[in-house]
PDB file of N, CA and C in Angstrom:
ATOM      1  N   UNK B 283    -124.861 -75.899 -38.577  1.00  0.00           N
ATOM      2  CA  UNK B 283    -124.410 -75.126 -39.707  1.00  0.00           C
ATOM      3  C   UNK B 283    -123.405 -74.084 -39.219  1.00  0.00           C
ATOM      4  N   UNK B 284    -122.060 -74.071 -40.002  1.00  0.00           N
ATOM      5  CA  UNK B 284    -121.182 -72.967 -39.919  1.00  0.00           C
ATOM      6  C   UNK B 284    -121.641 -71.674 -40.312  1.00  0.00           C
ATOM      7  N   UNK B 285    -121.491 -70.886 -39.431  1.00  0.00           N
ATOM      8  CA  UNK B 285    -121.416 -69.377 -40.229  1.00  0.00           C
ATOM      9  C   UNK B 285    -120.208 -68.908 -41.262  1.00  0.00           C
ATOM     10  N   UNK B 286    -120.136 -68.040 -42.190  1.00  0.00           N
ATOM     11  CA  UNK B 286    -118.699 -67.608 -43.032  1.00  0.00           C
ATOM     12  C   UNK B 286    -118.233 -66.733 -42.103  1.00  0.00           C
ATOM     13  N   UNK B 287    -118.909 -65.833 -41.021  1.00  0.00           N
ATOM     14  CA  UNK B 287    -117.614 -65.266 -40.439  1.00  0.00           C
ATOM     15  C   UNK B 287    -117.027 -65.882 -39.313  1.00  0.00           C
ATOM     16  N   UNK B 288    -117.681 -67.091 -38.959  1.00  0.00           N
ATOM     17  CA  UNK B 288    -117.128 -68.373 -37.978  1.00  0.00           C
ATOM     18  C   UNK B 288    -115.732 -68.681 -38.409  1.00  0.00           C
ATOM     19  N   UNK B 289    -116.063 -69.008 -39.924  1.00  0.00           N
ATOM     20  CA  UNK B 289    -114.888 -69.830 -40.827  1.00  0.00           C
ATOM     21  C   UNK B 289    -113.929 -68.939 -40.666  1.00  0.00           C
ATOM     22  N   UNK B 290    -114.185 -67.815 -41.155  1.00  0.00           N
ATOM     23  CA  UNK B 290    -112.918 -66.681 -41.396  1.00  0.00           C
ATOM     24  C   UNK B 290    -112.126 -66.393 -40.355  1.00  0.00           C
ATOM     25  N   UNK B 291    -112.650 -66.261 -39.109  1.00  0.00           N
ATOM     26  CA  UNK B 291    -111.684 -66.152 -37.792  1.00  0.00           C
ATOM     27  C   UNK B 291    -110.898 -67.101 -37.824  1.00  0.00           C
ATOM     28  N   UNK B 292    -111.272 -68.586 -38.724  1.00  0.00           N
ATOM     29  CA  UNK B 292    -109.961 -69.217 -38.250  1.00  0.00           C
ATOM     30  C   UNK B 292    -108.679 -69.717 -38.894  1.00  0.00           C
ATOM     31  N   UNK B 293    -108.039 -69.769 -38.198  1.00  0.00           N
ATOM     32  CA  UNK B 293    -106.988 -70.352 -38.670  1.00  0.00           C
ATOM     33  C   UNK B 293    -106.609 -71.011 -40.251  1.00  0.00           C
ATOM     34  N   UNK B 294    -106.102 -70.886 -40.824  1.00  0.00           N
ATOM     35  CA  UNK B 294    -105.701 -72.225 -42.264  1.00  0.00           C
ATOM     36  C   UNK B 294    -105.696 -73.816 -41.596  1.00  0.00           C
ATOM     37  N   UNK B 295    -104.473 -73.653 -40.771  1.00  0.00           N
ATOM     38  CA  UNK B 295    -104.452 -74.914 -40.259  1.00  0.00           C
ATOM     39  C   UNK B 295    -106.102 -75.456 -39.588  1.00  0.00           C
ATOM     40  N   UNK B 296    -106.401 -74.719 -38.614  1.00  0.00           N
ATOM     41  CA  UNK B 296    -107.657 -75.112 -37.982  1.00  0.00           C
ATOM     42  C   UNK B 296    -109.220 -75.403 -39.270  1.00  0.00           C
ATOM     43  N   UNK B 297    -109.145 -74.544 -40.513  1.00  0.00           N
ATOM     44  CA  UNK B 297    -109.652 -74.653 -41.597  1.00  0.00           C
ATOM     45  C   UNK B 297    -109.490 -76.347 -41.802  1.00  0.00           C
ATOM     46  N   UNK B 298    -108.419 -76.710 -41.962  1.00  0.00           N
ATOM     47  CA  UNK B 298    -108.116 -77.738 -42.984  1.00  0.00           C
ATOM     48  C   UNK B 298    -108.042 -79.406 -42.417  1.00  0.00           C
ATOM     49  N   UNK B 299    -108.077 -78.884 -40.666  1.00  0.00           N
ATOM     50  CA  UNK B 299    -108.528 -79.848 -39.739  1.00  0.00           C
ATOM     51  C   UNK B 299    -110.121 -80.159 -39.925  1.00  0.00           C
ATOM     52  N   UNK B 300    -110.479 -78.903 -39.941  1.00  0.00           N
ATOM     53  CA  UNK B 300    -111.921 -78.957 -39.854  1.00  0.00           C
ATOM     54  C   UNK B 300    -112.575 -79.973 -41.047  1.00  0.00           C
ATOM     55  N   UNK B 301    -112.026 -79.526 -42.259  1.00  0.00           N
ATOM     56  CA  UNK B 301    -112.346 -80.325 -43.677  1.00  0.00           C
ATOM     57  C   UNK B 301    -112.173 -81.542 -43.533  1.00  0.00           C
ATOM     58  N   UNK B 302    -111.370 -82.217 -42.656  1.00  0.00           N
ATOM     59  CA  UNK B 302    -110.915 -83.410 -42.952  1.00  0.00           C
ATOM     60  C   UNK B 302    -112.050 -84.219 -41.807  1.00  0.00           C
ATOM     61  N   UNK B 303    -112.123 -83.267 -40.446  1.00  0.00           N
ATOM     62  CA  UNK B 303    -113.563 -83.888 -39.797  1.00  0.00           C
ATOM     63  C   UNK B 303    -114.745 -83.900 -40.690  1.00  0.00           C
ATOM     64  N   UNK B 304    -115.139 -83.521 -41.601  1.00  0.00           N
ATOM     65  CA  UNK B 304    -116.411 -83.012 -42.119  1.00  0.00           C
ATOM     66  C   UNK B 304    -116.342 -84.229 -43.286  1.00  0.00           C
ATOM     67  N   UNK B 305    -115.093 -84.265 -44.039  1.00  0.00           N
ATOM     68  CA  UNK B 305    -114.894 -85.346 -44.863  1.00  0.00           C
ATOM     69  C   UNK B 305    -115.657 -86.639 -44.653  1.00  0.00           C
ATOM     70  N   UNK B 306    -114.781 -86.706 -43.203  1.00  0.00           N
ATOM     71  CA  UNK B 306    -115.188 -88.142 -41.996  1.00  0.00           C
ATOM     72  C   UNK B 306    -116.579 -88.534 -42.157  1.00  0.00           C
ATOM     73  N   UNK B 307    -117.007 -87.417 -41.607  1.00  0.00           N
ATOM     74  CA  UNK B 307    -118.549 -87.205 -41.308  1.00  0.00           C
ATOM     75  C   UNK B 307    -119.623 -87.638 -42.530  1.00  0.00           C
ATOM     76  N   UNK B 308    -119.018 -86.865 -44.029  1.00  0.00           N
ATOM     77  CA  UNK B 308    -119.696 -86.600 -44.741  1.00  0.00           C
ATOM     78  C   UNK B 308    -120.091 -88.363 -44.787  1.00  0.00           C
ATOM     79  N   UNK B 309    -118.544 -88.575 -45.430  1.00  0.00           N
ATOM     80  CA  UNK B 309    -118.525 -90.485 -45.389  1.00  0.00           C
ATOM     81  C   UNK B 309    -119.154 -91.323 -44.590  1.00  0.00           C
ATOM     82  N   UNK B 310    -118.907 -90.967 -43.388  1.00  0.00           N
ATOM     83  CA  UNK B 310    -119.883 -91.818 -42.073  1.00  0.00           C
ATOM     84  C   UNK B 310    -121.326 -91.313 -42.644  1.00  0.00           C
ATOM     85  N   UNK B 311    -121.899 -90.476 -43.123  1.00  0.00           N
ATOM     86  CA  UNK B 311    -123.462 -90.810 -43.439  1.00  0.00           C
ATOM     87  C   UNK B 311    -123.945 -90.654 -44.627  1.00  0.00           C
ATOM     88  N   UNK B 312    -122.820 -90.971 -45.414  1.00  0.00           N
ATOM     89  CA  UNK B 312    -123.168 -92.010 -46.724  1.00  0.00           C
ATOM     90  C   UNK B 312    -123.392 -93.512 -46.168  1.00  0.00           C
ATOM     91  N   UNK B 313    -122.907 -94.049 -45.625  1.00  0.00           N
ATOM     92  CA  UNK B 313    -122.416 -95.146 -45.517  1.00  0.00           C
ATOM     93  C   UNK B 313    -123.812 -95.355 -44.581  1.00  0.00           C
ATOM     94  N   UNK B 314    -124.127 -94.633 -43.877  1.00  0.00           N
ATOM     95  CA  UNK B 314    -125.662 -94.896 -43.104  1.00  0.00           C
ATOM     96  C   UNK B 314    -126.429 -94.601 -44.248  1.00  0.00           C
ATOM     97  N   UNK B 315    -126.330 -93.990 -44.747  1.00  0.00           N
ATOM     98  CA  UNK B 315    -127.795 -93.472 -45.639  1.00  0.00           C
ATOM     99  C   UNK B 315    -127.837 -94.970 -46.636  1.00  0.00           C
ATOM    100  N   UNK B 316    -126.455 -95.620 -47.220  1.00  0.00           N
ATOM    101  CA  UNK B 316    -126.914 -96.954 -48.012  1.00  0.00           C
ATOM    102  C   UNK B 316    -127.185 -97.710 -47.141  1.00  0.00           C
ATOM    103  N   UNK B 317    -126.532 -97.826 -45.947  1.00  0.00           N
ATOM    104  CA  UNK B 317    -127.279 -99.229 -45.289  1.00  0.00           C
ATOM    105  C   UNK B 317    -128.387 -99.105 -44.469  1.00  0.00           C
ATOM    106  N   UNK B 318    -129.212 -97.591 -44.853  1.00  0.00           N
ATOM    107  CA  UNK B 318    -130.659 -97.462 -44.497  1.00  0.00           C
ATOM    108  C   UNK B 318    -130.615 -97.103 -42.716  1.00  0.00           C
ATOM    109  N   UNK B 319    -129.191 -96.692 -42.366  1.00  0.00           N
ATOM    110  CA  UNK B 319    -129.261 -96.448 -40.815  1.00  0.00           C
ATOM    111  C   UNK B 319    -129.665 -94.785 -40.306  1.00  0.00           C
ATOM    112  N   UNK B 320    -129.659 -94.338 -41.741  1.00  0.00           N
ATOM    113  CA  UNK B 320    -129.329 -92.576 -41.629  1.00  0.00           C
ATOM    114  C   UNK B 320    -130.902 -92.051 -40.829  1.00  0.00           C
ATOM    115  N   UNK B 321    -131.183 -90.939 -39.679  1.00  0.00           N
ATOM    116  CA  UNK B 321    -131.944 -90.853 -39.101  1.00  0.00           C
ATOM    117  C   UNK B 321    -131.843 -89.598 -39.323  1.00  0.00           C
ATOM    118  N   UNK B 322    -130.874 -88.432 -39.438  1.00  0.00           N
ATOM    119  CA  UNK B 322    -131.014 -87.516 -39.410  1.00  0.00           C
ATOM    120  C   UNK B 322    -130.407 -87.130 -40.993  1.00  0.00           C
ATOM    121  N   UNK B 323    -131.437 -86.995 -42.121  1.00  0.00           N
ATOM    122  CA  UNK B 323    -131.125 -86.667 -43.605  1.00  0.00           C
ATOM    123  C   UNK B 323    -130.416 -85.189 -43.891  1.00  0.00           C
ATOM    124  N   UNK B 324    -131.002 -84.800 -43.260  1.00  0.00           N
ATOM    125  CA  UNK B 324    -131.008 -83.461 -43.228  1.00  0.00           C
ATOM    126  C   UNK B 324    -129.468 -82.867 -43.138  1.00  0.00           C
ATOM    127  N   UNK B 325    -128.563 -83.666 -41.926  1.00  0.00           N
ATOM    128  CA  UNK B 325    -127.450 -83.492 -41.745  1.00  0.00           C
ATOM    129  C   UNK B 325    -126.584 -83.372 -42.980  1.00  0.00           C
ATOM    130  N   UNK B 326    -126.830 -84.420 -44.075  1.00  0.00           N
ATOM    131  CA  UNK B 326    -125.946 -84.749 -45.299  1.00  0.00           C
ATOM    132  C   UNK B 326    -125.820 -83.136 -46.057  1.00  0.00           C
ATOM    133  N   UNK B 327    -126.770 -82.508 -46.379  1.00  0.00           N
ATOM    134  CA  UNK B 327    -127.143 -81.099 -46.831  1.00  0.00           C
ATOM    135  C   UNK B 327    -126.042 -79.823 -45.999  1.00  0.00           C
ATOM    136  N   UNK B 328    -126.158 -80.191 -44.655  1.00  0.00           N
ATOM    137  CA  UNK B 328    -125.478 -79.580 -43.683  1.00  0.00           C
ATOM    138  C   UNK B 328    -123.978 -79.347 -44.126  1.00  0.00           C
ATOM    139  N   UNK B 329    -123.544 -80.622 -44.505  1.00  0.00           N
ATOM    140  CA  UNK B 329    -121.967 -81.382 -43.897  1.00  0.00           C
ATOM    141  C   UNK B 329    -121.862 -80.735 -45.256  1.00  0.00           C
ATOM    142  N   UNK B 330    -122.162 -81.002 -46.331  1.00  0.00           N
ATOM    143  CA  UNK B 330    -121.691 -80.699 -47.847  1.00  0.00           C
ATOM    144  C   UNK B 330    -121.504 -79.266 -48.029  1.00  0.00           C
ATOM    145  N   UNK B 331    -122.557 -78.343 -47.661  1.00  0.00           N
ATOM    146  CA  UNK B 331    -122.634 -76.890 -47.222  1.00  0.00           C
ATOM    147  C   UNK B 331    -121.387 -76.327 -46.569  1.00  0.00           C
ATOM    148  N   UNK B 332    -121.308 -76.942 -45.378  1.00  0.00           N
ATOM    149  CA  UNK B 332    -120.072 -76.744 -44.768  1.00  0.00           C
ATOM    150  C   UNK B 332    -118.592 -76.853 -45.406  1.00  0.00           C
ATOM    151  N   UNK B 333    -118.585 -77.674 -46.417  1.00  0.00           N
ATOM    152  CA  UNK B 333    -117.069 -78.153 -46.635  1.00  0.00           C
ATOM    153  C   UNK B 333    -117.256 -77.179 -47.727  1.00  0.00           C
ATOM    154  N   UNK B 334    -118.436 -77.317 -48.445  1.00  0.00           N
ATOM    155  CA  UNK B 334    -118.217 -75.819 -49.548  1.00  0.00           C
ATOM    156  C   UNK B 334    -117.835 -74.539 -48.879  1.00  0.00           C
ATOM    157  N   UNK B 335    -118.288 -73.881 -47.996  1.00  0.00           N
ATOM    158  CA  UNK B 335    -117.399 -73.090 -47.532  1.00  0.00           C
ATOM    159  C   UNK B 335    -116.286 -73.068 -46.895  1.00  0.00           C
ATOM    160  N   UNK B 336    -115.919 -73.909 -46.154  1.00  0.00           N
ATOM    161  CA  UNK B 336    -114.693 -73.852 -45.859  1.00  0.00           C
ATOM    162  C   UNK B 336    -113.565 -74.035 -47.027  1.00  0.00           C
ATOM    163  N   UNK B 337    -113.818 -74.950 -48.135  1.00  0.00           N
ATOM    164  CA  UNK B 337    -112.977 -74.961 -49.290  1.00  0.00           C
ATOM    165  C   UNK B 337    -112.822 -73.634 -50.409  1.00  0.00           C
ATOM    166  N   UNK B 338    -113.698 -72.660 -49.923  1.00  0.00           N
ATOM    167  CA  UNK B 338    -114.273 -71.165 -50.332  1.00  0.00           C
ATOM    168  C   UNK B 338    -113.460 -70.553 -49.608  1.00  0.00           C
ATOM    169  N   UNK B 339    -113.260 -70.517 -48.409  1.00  0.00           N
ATOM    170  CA  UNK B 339    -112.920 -69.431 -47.770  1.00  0.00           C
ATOM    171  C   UNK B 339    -111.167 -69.767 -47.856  1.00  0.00           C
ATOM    172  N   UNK B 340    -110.617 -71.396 -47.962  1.00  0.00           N
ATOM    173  CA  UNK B 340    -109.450 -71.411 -47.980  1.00  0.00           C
ATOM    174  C   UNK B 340    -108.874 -70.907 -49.376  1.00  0.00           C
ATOM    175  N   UNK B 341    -109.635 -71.471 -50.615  1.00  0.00           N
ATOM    176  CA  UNK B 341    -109.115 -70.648 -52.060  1.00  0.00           C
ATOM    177  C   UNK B 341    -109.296 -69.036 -52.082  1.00  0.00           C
ATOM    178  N   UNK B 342    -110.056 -68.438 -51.589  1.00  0.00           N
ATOM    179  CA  UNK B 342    -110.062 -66.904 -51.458  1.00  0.00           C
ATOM    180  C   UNK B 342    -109.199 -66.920 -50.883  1.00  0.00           C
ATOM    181  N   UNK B 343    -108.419 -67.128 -49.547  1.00  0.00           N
ATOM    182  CA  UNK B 343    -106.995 -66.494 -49.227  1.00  0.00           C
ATOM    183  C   UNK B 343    -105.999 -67.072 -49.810  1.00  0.00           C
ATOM    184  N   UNK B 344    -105.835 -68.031 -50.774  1.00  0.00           N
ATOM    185  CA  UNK B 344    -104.895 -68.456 -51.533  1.00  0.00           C
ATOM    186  C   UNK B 344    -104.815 -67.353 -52.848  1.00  0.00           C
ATOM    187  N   UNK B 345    -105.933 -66.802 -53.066  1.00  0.00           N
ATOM    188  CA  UNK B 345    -105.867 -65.977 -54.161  1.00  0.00           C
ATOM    189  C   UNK B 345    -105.544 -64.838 -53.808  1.00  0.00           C
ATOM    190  N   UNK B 346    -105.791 -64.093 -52.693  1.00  0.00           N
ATOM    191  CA  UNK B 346    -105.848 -62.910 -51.885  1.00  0.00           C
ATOM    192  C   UNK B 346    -104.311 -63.194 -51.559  1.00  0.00           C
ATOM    193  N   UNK B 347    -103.654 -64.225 -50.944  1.00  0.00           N
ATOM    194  CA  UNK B 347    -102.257 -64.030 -50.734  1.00  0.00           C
ATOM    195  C   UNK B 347    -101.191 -64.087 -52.352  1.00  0.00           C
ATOM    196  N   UNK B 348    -101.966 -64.327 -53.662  1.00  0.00           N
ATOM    197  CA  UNK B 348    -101.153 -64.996 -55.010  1.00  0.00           C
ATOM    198  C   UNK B 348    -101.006 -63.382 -55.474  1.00  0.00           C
ATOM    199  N   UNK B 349    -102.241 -62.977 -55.154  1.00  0.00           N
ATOM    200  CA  UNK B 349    -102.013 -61.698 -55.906  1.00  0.00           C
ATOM    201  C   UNK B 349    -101.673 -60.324 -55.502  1.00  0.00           C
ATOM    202  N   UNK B 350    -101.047 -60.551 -54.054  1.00  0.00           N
ATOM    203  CA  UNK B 350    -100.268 -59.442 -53.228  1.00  0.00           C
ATOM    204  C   UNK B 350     -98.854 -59.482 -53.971  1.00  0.00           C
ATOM    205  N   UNK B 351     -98.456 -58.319 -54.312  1.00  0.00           N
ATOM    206  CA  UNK B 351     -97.180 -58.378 -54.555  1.00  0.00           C
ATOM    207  C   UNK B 351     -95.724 -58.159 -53.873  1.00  0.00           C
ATOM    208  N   UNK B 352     -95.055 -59.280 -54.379  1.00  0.00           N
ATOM    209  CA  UNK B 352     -94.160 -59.741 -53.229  1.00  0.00           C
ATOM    210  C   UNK B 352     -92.813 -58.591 -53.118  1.00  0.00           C
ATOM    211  N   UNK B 353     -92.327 -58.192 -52.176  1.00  0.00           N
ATOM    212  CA  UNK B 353     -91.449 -57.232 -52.206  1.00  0.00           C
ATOM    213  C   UNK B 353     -90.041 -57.474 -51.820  1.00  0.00           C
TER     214      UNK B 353
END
């Protein structure tokens, strides 16, 4: 499990890498959990958790940078 002030130290780019591993992941154990290979359930809860915050922490600085005013 990620921490939120893990997430926040990093990067956008490194954020959005991360999402796309977790994506991977999430998919790789769907795909065990239907063909009955999944051993660790628990993980699925994990991975989903995770991408909710990281998709949290990237729209808060999208909003935090929309509503600075530009000079």
């Amino acid at each position: 499990m990620t921490k939120i002030a893990d997430i926040r130290a990093k990067t956008p780019d490194e954020l959005t890498t991360q999402l796309l591993d977790l994506r991977k992941e999430q998919f790789n154990l769907r795909f065990q959990r239907a063909t009955g290979q999944l051993e660790a359930t628990g993980r699925i809860k994990t991975v989903r958790r995770d991408i909710a915050r990281i998709k949290f922490v990237l729209s808060e600085r999208r909003r935090s940078a929309a509503s600075q005013p530009k000079a």
